[in-house]
Tab-separated table of C-alpha atoms in Angstrom:
chain	number	residue	atom	x	y	z
Q	1	MET	CA	-97.749	-4.525	-44.019
Q	2	ALA	CA	-95.545	-3.996	-41.058
Q	3	GLN	CA	-93.013	-6.501	-42.524
Q	4	ASP	CA	-92.934	-4.647	-45.798
Q	5	THR	CA	-92.342	-1.421	-44.002
Q	6	ALA	CA	-89.542	-2.718	-42.026
Q	7	GLU	CA	-87.915	-4.373	-45.093
Q	8	ALA	CA	-88.166	-1.030	-47.017
Q	9	ALA	CA	-86.687	0.867	-44.013
Q	10	ALA	CA	-83.731	-1.679	-43.805
Q	11	SER	CA	-83.139	-1.401	-47.575
Q	12	ALA	CA	-83.072	2.427	-47.498
Q	13	GLU	CA	-80.697	2.388	-44.562
Q	14	TRP	CA	-78.318	0.051	-46.366
Q	15	MET	CA	-78.330	2.260	-49.412
Q	16	VAL	CA	-77.673	5.315	-47.415
Q	17	ASN	CA	-74.724	3.571	-45.658
Q	18	ASN	CA	-73.342	2.307	-48.942
Q	19	LEU	CA	-73.748	5.789	-50.459
Q	20	TRP	CA	-71.809	7.348	-47.589
Q	21	ILE	CA	-68.853	4.929	-47.957
Q	22	MET	CA	-68.694	5.606	-51.685
Q	23	ILE	CA	-68.660	9.437	-51.123
Q	24	ALA	CA	-66.035	9.038	-48.362
Q	25	GLY	CA	-63.943	7.000	-50.811
Q	26	MET	CA	-64.117	9.900	-53.284
Q	27	LEU	CA	-63.037	12.315	-50.519
Q	28	VAL	CA	-59.949	10.085	-49.796
Q	29	PHE	CA	-59.249	10.085	-53.498
Q	30	ILE	CA	-58.997	13.959	-53.567
Q	31	MET	CA	-56.262	13.633	-50.854
Q	32	HIS	CA	-53.958	12.486	-53.694
Q	33	LEU	CA	-54.302	15.869	-55.274
Q	34	GLY	CA	-53.624	17.324	-51.937
Q	35	PHE	CA	-50.357	15.296	-51.506
Q	36	ALA	CA	-49.297	16.220	-55.061
Q	37	ALA	CA	-49.879	19.936	-54.393
Q	38	LEU	CA	-48.233	19.836	-50.978
Q	39	GLU	CA	-45.135	17.984	-52.152
Q	40	SER	CA	-44.704	20.218	-55.189
Q	41	GLY	CA	-45.160	23.411	-53.229
Q	42	MET	CA	-42.699	22.415	-50.471
Q	43	THR	CA	-39.879	21.414	-52.965
Q	44	GLN	CA	-37.826	23.066	-55.683
Q	45	SER	CA	-39.648	23.974	-58.878
Q	46	LYS	CA	-37.126	22.108	-61.017
Q	47	ASN	CA	-38.576	18.924	-59.725
Q	48	THR	CA	-42.305	19.675	-60.050
Q	49	VAL	CA	-43.131	17.573	-63.138
Q	50	ASN	CA	-41.239	14.666	-61.497
Q	51	ILE	CA	-43.347	15.034	-58.313
Q	52	LEU	CA	-46.619	15.326	-60.198
Q	53	PHE	CA	-45.831	12.357	-62.377
Q	54	LYS	CA	-44.899	10.275	-59.281
Q	55	ASN	CA	-48.165	11.133	-57.450
Q	56	SER	CA	-50.258	10.391	-60.635
Q	57	MET	CA	-48.550	6.946	-61.060
Q	58	ILE	CA	-48.976	6.184	-57.294
Q	59	ILE	CA	-52.793	6.166	-57.496
Q	60	CYS	CA	-52.864	4.227	-60.760
Q	61	ILE	CA	-50.413	1.661	-59.394
Q	62	GLY	CA	-52.238	1.543	-56.081
Q	63	ILE	CA	-55.677	0.781	-57.564
Q	64	LEU	CA	-54.492	-1.879	-59.876
Q	65	THR	CA	-52.129	-3.699	-57.465
Q	66	TYR	CA	-54.802	-3.536	-54.752
Q	67	ALA	CA	-57.248	-5.153	-57.092
Q	68	LEU	CA	-54.697	-7.771	-58.204
Q	69	CYS	CA	-53.873	-9.023	-54.706
Q	70	GLY	CA	-53.677	-6.266	-51.955
Q	71	PHE	CA	-57.383	-6.281	-51.119
Q	72	ASN	CA	-57.549	-10.083	-50.753
Q	73	LEU	CA	-54.296	-10.169	-48.831
Q	74	MET	CA	-55.489	-7.545	-46.405
Q	75	TYR	CA	-58.977	-8.933	-46.047
Q	76	PRO	CA	-58.748	-12.660	-46.379
Q	77	GLY	CA	-61.978	-14.704	-45.947
Q	78	ASP	CA	-59.999	-17.068	-43.713
Q	79	PHE	CA	-57.160	-15.627	-41.770
Q	80	ASN	CA	-54.593	-18.478	-41.033
Q	81	GLY	CA	-51.480	-16.822	-39.683
Q	82	LEU	CA	-49.265	-13.931	-40.678
Q	83	VAL	CA	-50.495	-13.874	-44.293
Q	84	SER	CA	-53.134	-15.649	-46.363
Q	85	PHE	CA	-51.979	-15.854	-49.967
Q	86	GLY	CA	-54.761	-18.224	-50.661
Q	87	ALA	CA	-57.206	-15.344	-50.654
Q	88	VAL	CA	-55.613	-13.859	-53.819
Q	89	THR	CA	-58.010	-14.703	-56.557
Q	90	ASN	CA	-60.123	-13.415	-59.472
Q	91	PHE	CA	-59.005	-9.741	-59.640
Q	92	ILE	CA	-61.914	-8.699	-57.325
Q	93	THR	CA	-64.492	-9.476	-59.928
Q	94	VAL	CA	-67.934	-10.524	-58.675
Q	95	SER	CA	-69.275	-13.409	-60.722
Q	96	PRO	CA	-73.062	-13.631	-61.339
Q	97	GLN	CA	-73.421	-16.549	-58.924
Q	98	ASP	CA	-71.793	-14.520	-56.146
Q	99	ALA	CA	-73.756	-11.284	-56.700
Q	100	GLU	CA	-76.333	-12.190	-54.019
Q	101	ALA	CA	-73.565	-12.810	-51.403
Q	102	LEU	CA	-71.378	-9.861	-52.371
Q	103	LEU	CA	-73.541	-7.028	-53.607
Q	104	THR	CA	-76.419	-7.088	-51.051
Q	105	PRO	CA	-76.641	-6.714	-47.291
Q	106	ALA	CA	-75.683	-10.258	-47.129
Q	107	TYR	CA	-72.046	-9.230	-47.567
Q	108	ASN	CA	-72.155	-6.249	-45.046
Q	109	GLU	CA	-74.809	-4.030	-43.392
Q	110	GLY	CA	-72.924	-1.034	-44.597
Q	111	TYR	CA	-71.621	-1.659	-48.165
Q	112	THR	CA	-71.040	-3.949	-51.085
Q	113	TRP	CA	-68.015	-5.768	-52.003
Q	114	TYR	CA	-67.156	-3.269	-54.724
Q	115	THR	CA	-67.637	-0.315	-52.246
Q	116	ASP	CA	-65.431	-2.038	-49.717
Q	117	PHE	CA	-62.690	-2.410	-52.353
Q	118	PHE	CA	-63.138	1.158	-53.696
Q	119	PHE	CA	-62.865	2.688	-50.175
Q	120	GLN	CA	-59.882	0.501	-49.200
Q	121	ALA	CA	-57.948	1.053	-52.346
Q	122	MET	CA	-57.908	4.844	-51.807
Q	123	PHE	CA	-56.275	4.142	-48.500
Q	124	ALA	CA	-53.604	1.872	-49.898
Q	125	ALA	CA	-52.215	4.360	-52.420
Q	126	THR	CA	-52.059	6.994	-49.537
Q	127	ALA	CA	-49.197	5.052	-47.797
Q	128	ALA	CA	-46.967	5.451	-50.930
Q	129	THR	CA	-47.511	9.120	-51.404
Q	130	ILE	CA	-46.071	9.624	-47.885
Q	131	VAL	CA	-42.797	7.922	-49.027
Q	132	SER	CA	-42.824	10.142	-52.119
Q	133	GLY	CA	-42.446	13.267	-50.024
Q	134	GLY	CA	-39.478	11.832	-48.142
Q	135	VAL	CA	-37.419	11.075	-51.243
Q	136	ALA	CA	-38.302	14.028	-53.342
Q	137	GLY	CA	-35.617	15.600	-55.442
Q	138	ARG	CA	-33.125	12.837	-55.820
Q	139	ILE	CA	-34.595	9.455	-56.480
Q	140	LYS	CA	-34.693	7.742	-59.906
Q	141	LEU	CA	-38.267	7.643	-61.181
Q	142	SER	CA	-38.079	4.087	-62.378
Q	143	SER	CA	-36.609	2.905	-59.068
Q	144	PHE	CA	-39.269	4.608	-57.080
Q	145	LEU	CA	-42.052	3.076	-59.201
Q	146	VAL	CA	-40.659	-0.366	-58.779
Q	147	PHE	CA	-40.472	0.285	-55.003
Q	148	VAL	CA	-44.089	1.395	-54.967
Q	149	VAL	CA	-45.291	-1.770	-56.736
Q	150	GLY	CA	-43.712	-3.994	-54.101
Q	151	PHE	CA	-44.731	-1.712	-51.172
Q	152	LEU	CA	-48.392	-1.665	-52.185
Q	153	MET	CA	-48.703	-5.373	-53.318
Q	154	ILE	CA	-46.955	-6.808	-50.366
Q	155	SER	CA	-45.890	-4.719	-47.384
Q	156	TYR	CA	-48.952	-2.535	-46.852
Q	157	PRO	CA	-51.622	-5.171	-47.152
Q	158	ILE	CA	-49.774	-7.761	-45.072
Q	159	THR	CA	-49.283	-5.494	-42.118
Q	160	GLY	CA	-52.803	-4.187	-42.604
Q	161	SER	CA	-54.228	-7.642	-42.399
Q	162	TRP	CA	-52.787	-8.102	-38.955
Q	163	HIS	CA	-55.312	-5.802	-37.511
Q	164	TRP	CA	-58.019	-4.782	-40.065
Q	165	GLY	CA	-58.128	-8.275	-41.620
Q	166	GLY	CA	-58.732	-10.055	-38.378
Q	167	GLY	CA	-55.036	-11.001	-37.712
Q	168	PHE	CA	-53.120	-11.480	-34.561
Q	169	LEU	CA	-53.009	-7.723	-33.634
Q	170	ASN	CA	-56.815	-7.603	-33.775
Q	171	GLU	CA	-57.077	-10.658	-31.662
Q	172	LEU	CA	-54.514	-9.169	-29.103
Q	173	GLY	CA	-56.611	-6.022	-28.642
Q	174	PHE	CA	-54.574	-3.409	-30.651
Q	175	TYR	CA	-56.890	-0.709	-31.989
Q	176	ASP	CA	-56.219	1.663	-34.971
Q	177	PHE	CA	-59.590	3.184	-36.062
Q	178	ALA	CA	-58.428	4.681	-39.436
Q	179	GLY	CA	-54.779	4.119	-39.772
Q	180	SER	CA	-52.384	6.201	-37.490
Q	181	THR	CA	-50.215	3.175	-37.675
Q	182	LEU	CA	-51.496	0.923	-40.436
Q	183	VAL	CA	-51.499	3.727	-43.109
Q	184	HIS	CA	-49.508	6.762	-41.843
Q	185	SER	CA	-46.698	5.165	-39.823
Q	186	VAL	CA	-46.325	2.610	-42.491
Q	187	GLY	CA	-45.686	5.252	-44.997
Q	188	GLY	CA	-43.583	7.151	-42.530
Q	189	TRP	CA	-41.324	4.120	-41.994
Q	190	GLY	CA	-41.010	3.740	-45.633
Q	191	ALA	CA	-40.030	7.426	-46.118
Q	192	LEU	CA	-37.462	7.134	-43.221
Q	193	VAL	CA	-35.789	4.062	-44.691
Q	194	MET	CA	-35.602	5.370	-48.281
Q	195	ALA	CA	-34.374	8.787	-47.192
Q	196	ILE	CA	-31.564	7.162	-45.283
Q	197	LEU	CA	-30.614	4.845	-48.249
Q	198	LEU	CA	-30.756	7.802	-50.631
Q	199	GLY	CA	-28.801	10.373	-48.625
Q	200	PRO	CA	-29.530	14.023	-48.507
Q	201	ARG	CA	-30.033	16.431	-51.490
Q	202	LEU	CA	-26.956	18.189	-52.831
Q	203	GLY	CA	-25.988	21.059	-50.591
Q	204	LYS	CA	-28.355	20.243	-47.764
Q	205	TYR	CA	-25.550	19.458	-45.349
Q	206	PRO	CA	-22.407	21.415	-46.400
Q	207	ALA	CA	-18.995	19.816	-45.604
Q	208	SER	CA	-18.171	23.037	-43.626
Q	209	GLY	CA	-21.068	22.008	-41.165
Q	210	GLY	CA	-24.502	23.301	-40.431
Q	211	VAL	CA	-27.726	22.874	-42.301
Q	212	GLN	CA	-28.524	24.610	-45.555
Q	213	SER	CA	-32.255	25.472	-45.964
Q	214	ILE	CA	-33.782	24.527	-49.230
Q	215	PRO	CA	-36.959	26.536	-49.373
Q	216	GLY	CA	-40.219	25.330	-51.108
Q	217	SER	CA	-41.022	26.794	-54.515
Q	218	ASN	CA	-44.656	27.675	-53.955
Q	219	MET	CA	-46.243	28.174	-50.551
Q	220	SER	CA	-49.626	28.899	-52.086
Q	221	LEU	CA	-49.666	25.588	-53.660
Q	222	ALA	CA	-48.481	23.820	-50.408
Q	223	THR	CA	-51.297	25.659	-48.515
Q	224	ILE	CA	-53.885	24.497	-51.022
Q	225	GLY	CA	-52.523	20.906	-50.645
Q	226	VAL	CA	-52.965	20.973	-46.858
Q	227	PHE	CA	-56.462	22.166	-47.141
Q	228	LEU	CA	-57.333	19.522	-49.749
Q	229	LEU	CA	-55.913	16.932	-47.396
Q	230	TRP	CA	-57.966	18.294	-44.462
Q	231	PHE	CA	-61.054	18.171	-46.552
Q	232	GLY	CA	-60.298	14.544	-47.626
Q	233	TRP	CA	-59.589	13.548	-44.087
Q	234	PHE	CA	-63.334	13.889	-43.486
Q	235	GLY	CA	-63.809	10.837	-45.696
Q	236	PHE	CA	-60.651	9.128	-44.376
Q	237	ASN	CA	-61.912	9.186	-40.865
Q	238	GLY	CA	-65.574	9.713	-41.322
Q	239	GLY	CA	-65.777	6.832	-43.813
Q	240	SER	CA	-63.977	4.566	-41.438
Q	241	VAL	CA	-67.127	4.291	-39.382
Q	242	LEU	CA	-68.209	2.025	-42.184
Q	243	THR	CA	-71.792	3.101	-41.826
Q	244	ALA	CA	-73.601	6.410	-41.937
Q	245	ASP	CA	-74.503	6.274	-38.330
Q	246	PRO	CA	-75.282	9.891	-37.414
Q	247	ALA	CA	-73.932	9.904	-33.829
Q	248	THR	CA	-70.598	8.196	-34.625
Q	249	VAL	CA	-69.952	9.987	-38.016
Q	250	SER	CA	-70.680	13.374	-36.581
Q	251	LEU	CA	-68.443	12.710	-33.517
Q	252	VAL	CA	-65.533	11.651	-35.896
Q	253	LEU	CA	-65.949	14.634	-37.945
Q	254	VAL	CA	-65.838	17.019	-35.059
Q	255	THR	CA	-62.862	15.227	-33.384
Q	256	THR	CA	-60.969	15.320	-36.571
Q	257	SER	CA	-61.576	19.017	-37.005
Q	258	MET	CA	-60.680	19.902	-33.580
Q	259	ALA	CA	-57.348	17.881	-33.559
Q	260	ALA	CA	-56.360	19.614	-36.887
Q	261	ALA	CA	-57.139	22.981	-35.541
Q	262	ALA	CA	-55.219	22.483	-32.285
Q	263	GLY	CA	-52.279	20.929	-34.131
Q	264	GLY	CA	-52.058	23.968	-36.658
Q	265	ILE	CA	-52.142	26.576	-33.731
Q	266	THR	CA	-49.522	24.721	-31.839
Q	267	GLY	CA	-47.142	24.353	-34.737
Q	268	GLY	CA	-47.569	27.912	-35.775
Q	269	LEU	CA	-47.100	29.384	-32.277
Q	270	LEU	CA	-44.061	27.307	-31.500
Q	271	SER	CA	-42.384	28.519	-34.672
Q	272	TRP	CA	-43.295	32.144	-33.830
Q	273	TYR	CA	-41.831	31.702	-30.420
Q	274	ARG	CA	-38.640	29.871	-31.270
Q	275	ASP	CA	-37.829	31.629	-34.608
Q	276	GLU	CA	-39.311	35.032	-33.700
Q	277	LYS	CA	-41.332	34.901	-36.964
Q	278	PRO	CA	-44.347	32.661	-37.628
Q	279	ASP	CA	-43.473	29.833	-40.014
Q	280	LEU	CA	-46.208	28.941	-42.428
Q	281	THR	CA	-44.674	25.419	-43.191
Q	282	MET	CA	-44.738	24.691	-39.408
Q	283	ALA	CA	-48.442	25.678	-39.190
Q	284	LEU	CA	-49.318	23.524	-42.174
Q	285	ASN	CA	-47.459	20.531	-40.821
Q	286	GLY	CA	-49.103	21.130	-37.499
Q	287	ILE	CA	-52.510	20.790	-39.128
Q	288	LEU	CA	-51.491	17.534	-40.721
Q	289	ALA	CA	-49.846	16.319	-37.471
Q	290	GLY	CA	-53.178	16.809	-35.629
Q	291	LEU	CA	-54.980	14.877	-38.320
Q	292	VAL	CA	-52.571	12.072	-38.182
Q	293	GLY	CA	-52.606	12.051	-34.385
Q	294	ILE	CA	-56.512	11.738	-34.077
Q	295	THR	CA	-56.848	9.101	-36.798
Q	296	ALA	CA	-56.250	6.095	-34.558
Q	297	GLY	CA	-58.969	7.005	-31.938
Q	298	ALA	CA	-61.245	9.523	-33.624
Q	299	ASP	CA	-64.298	7.477	-32.795
Q	300	LEU	CA	-63.306	7.080	-29.123
Q	301	MET	CA	-62.437	10.568	-27.961
Q	302	ALA	CA	-64.311	13.383	-26.284
Q	303	VAL	CA	-63.905	16.728	-27.902
Q	304	TRP	CA	-61.363	18.043	-25.232
Q	305	GLU	CA	-59.347	14.850	-25.689
Q	306	ALA	CA	-59.179	15.431	-29.480
Q	307	VAL	CA	-57.914	18.982	-28.823
Q	308	VAL	CA	-55.147	17.602	-26.382
Q	309	ILE	CA	-54.106	14.992	-28.891
Q	310	GLY	CA	-53.916	17.523	-31.760
Q	311	ALA	CA	-52.084	20.006	-29.725
Q	312	VAL	CA	-49.421	17.403	-28.582
Q	313	ALA	CA	-49.086	16.256	-32.211
Q	314	GLY	CA	-48.426	19.865	-33.270
Q	315	GLY	CA	-45.694	20.231	-30.735
Q	316	LEU	CA	-44.282	16.859	-31.618
Q	317	VAL	CA	-44.065	17.572	-35.272
Q	318	TYR	CA	-42.173	20.807	-34.690
Q	319	ALA	CA	-39.607	19.096	-32.420
Q	320	SER	CA	-39.343	16.119	-34.688
Q	321	ILE	CA	-38.628	18.197	-37.825
Q	322	VAL	CA	-35.938	20.123	-35.844
Q	323	VAL	CA	-34.286	16.901	-34.563
Q	324	ILE	CA	-34.334	15.004	-37.882
Q	325	ASP	CA	-33.205	17.889	-39.884
Q	326	GLU	CA	-30.668	19.624	-37.653
Q	327	ILE	CA	-29.430	16.944	-35.284
Q	328	ILE	CA	-29.853	13.533	-36.899
Q	329	LYS	CA	-29.422	15.139	-40.371
Q	330	ILE	CA	-31.823	12.955	-42.415
Q	331	ASP	CA	-33.096	15.079	-45.438
Q	332	ASP	CA	-36.848	14.908	-45.436
Q	333	PRO	CA	-37.951	17.632	-47.821
Q	334	VAL	CA	-41.634	17.861	-46.820
Q	335	GLY	CA	-41.532	16.504	-43.183
Q	336	ALA	CA	-43.197	13.292	-44.145
Q	337	VAL	CA	-41.437	11.284	-41.346
Q	338	SER	CA	-42.237	13.792	-38.667
Q	339	VAL	CA	-45.881	14.239	-39.761
Q	340	HIS	CA	-46.804	10.604	-40.397
Q	341	LEU	CA	-44.384	8.512	-38.409
Q	342	THR	CA	-43.825	10.544	-35.179
Q	343	CYS	CA	-47.448	11.605	-35.043
Q	344	GLY	CA	-48.732	8.248	-36.160
Q	345	ILE	CA	-46.878	6.681	-33.239
Q	346	TRP	CA	-48.268	9.334	-30.845
Q	347	GLY	CA	-51.799	8.988	-32.150
Q	348	THR	CA	-51.689	5.192	-31.820
Q	349	LEU	CA	-50.436	5.445	-28.227
Q	350	ALA	CA	-53.070	8.075	-27.457
Q	351	VAL	CA	-55.741	5.367	-27.713
Q	352	GLY	CA	-54.331	3.882	-24.499
Q	353	LEU	CA	-54.108	7.198	-22.810
Q	354	PHE	CA	-57.394	8.933	-23.759
Q	355	GLY	CA	-60.920	7.991	-24.648
Q	356	ASP	CA	-63.130	4.996	-24.186
Q	357	MET	CA	-60.317	2.391	-24.278
Q	358	ALA	CA	-57.744	4.178	-22.124
Q	359	GLY	CA	-55.811	1.965	-19.780
Q	360	LEU	CA	-52.340	0.561	-19.017
Q	361	ALA	CA	-53.047	-2.810	-20.733
Q	362	GLN	CA	-54.293	-0.918	-23.830
Q	363	VAL	CA	-51.008	1.078	-23.976
Q	364	GLY	CA	-49.214	-2.231	-23.944
Q	365	TYR	CA	-51.355	-3.532	-26.893
Q	366	GLN	CA	-50.694	-0.286	-28.813
Q	367	LEU	CA	-46.954	-0.588	-28.361
Q	368	VAL	CA	-46.984	-4.205	-29.650
Q	369	GLY	CA	-48.811	-3.076	-32.708
Q	370	ILE	CA	-46.465	-0.192	-33.356
Q	371	ALA	CA	-43.440	-2.399	-32.902
Q	372	ALA	CA	-44.734	-5.281	-35.153
Q	373	VAL	CA	-45.840	-3.121	-38.009
Q	374	GLY	CA	-42.815	-0.850	-37.825
Q	375	GLY	CA	-40.434	-3.752	-37.590
Q	376	ALA	CA	-42.012	-5.518	-40.735
Q	377	THR	CA	-42.213	-2.317	-42.650
Q	378	VAL	CA	-38.618	-1.338	-41.953
Q	379	ALA	CA	-37.314	-4.842	-42.892
Q	380	PHE	CA	-39.225	-4.890	-46.116
Q	381	CYS	CA	-38.313	-1.404	-47.218
Q	382	TRP	CA	-34.634	-1.794	-46.356
Q	383	THR	CA	-34.314	-5.044	-48.167
Q	384	VAL	CA	-36.194	-3.936	-51.328
Q	385	GLY	CA	-34.507	-0.553	-51.173
Q	386	ARG	CA	-31.005	-2.081	-51.074
Q	387	LEU	CA	-31.932	-4.584	-53.725
Q	388	ILE	CA	-33.183	-1.789	-56.086
Q	389	ASP	CA	-29.994	0.076	-55.211
Q	390	GLU	CA	-27.762	-2.772	-56.152
Q	391	THR	CA	-29.492	-3.548	-59.489
Q	392	MET	CA	-31.108	-0.317	-60.962
Q	393	GLY	CA	-29.534	2.333	-58.646
Q	394	LEU	CA	-31.793	4.437	-56.318
Q	395	ARG	CA	-30.378	7.975	-56.989
Q	396	VAL	CA	-29.976	10.114	-59.998
Q	397	ASP	CA	-26.435	11.356	-60.758
Q	398	HIS	CA	-25.289	14.648	-59.302
Q	399	HIS	CA	-25.536	16.550	-62.744
Q	400	GLU	CA	-29.136	15.514	-63.219
Q	401	GLU	CA	-30.065	16.351	-59.516
Q	402	ALA	CA	-28.452	19.906	-59.887
Q	403	GLU	CA	-30.203	20.545	-63.162
Q	404	GLY	CA	-33.447	19.137	-61.939
Q	405	LEU	CA	-35.353	15.878	-62.387
Q	406	ASP	CA	-37.890	17.527	-64.657
Q	407	VAL	CA	-35.307	17.935	-67.394
Q	408	GLY	CA	-33.345	14.793	-66.513
Q	409	GLU	CA	-36.300	12.397	-66.126
Q	410	HIS	CA	-39.043	14.017	-68.328
Q	411	ALA	CA	-37.228	16.509	-70.633
Q	412	MET	CA	-39.812	19.201	-69.765
Q	413	HIS	CA	-40.453	22.033	-67.401
Q	414	ALA	CA	-43.302	22.768	-65.071
Q	415	TYR	CA	-43.251	26.425	-65.452
Q	416	HIS	CA	-42.451	28.566	-68.604
Q	417	ASP	CA	-41.745	32.251	-68.304
Q	418	LEU	CA	-43.878	34.349	-70.565
Q	419	VAL	CA	-41.712	36.347	-72.835
Q	420	GLN	CA	-43.327	39.447	-73.965
Q	421	THR	CA	-42.200	40.893	-77.168
Q	422	HIS	CA	-42.252	44.705	-77.288
Q	423	THR	CA	-42.734	46.363	-80.623
Q	424	PRO	CA	-41.476	49.879	-80.658
Q	425	SER	CA	-44.138	52.346	-81.841
Q	426	ASN	CA	-43.503	54.533	-84.805
Q	427	SER	CA	-42.915	58.133	-83.663
Q	428	ASN	CA	-44.116	60.865	-85.926
């Protein structure tokens, strides 16, 4: 009787764990709507259809390529070096003879093989949405989609396998709980490289000097996008516990919330102080900065440490946007590089400065991980980006860019003015 009770309890626990990871994966999925809304709202309305199409294709491409090879590249059964191509088999299908090993607690105490794939596939596509924001308004649709296929099939899963797949960074002692480096910095490096290769949007940096602001078209949509992302981040970080353990999941949700709040306040107040008027976009980017910053160590931090990490991230994102836009003069329409790369690096380093793993040695491990993943991602993106530019071309022509990618790439508009026809009344 006691054995039966214990087995029933273990089975129930496993089902709860598995259910939580599936729900967390759904929350991460909704982040793609958040990215689409944010990018659309922060850019010109004449490119809205193009941005929505790109973001729709990213999740479709991401799921299929991750099933084709990304998942097994990132999580090989046997890691034998920098990459294990031998793990790429069978399109993630579980055969009847493998069901016992892959769809029961024999596979993992928290989830099945399919749950594992589902959750991780949502992460993979996120990295490419970050790139989309950095190249908005001037990249050819076909060229961008070709880049996304290579980025998600090869670059993202290989660097991810170095830590999450049991590779050399994991053995070294590098730590990245939910992806400040492995997801966000990877996307940020991709956005930086592709933005440099493309050059700025027309009129962004006039020949006469200075910087021309190109305002977003819909701040309501951008704000909705940020709050969808914040909501989805509860699955992004909370699901990364990989069980439904009440103590750890609740801590992660609290540290995630506190860092986001601190980042938003810092970004908003800094803009108010420097520009004399509070800037909504800086507050929104501050929220995202705090979320990216806490992601590497959300399970390790005390609440006050999460507040400090988020506040520093909010300050860094403000400074980074100013430096990149006004001094270095790299055109990043939504601040993707500052939010995801700058704050991804900060969040990864924060693991060595705060929390349960803090120490000088850990800072060194974190720096090695940042350099290795960053170097590999930059090399891949630069090589593939140049190859695409030489063969297909990266950028639309100036006429199409001026008219808008919605017309040039899609022959349609996102918004149509309602024309009201007035019929004069007959007077007696």
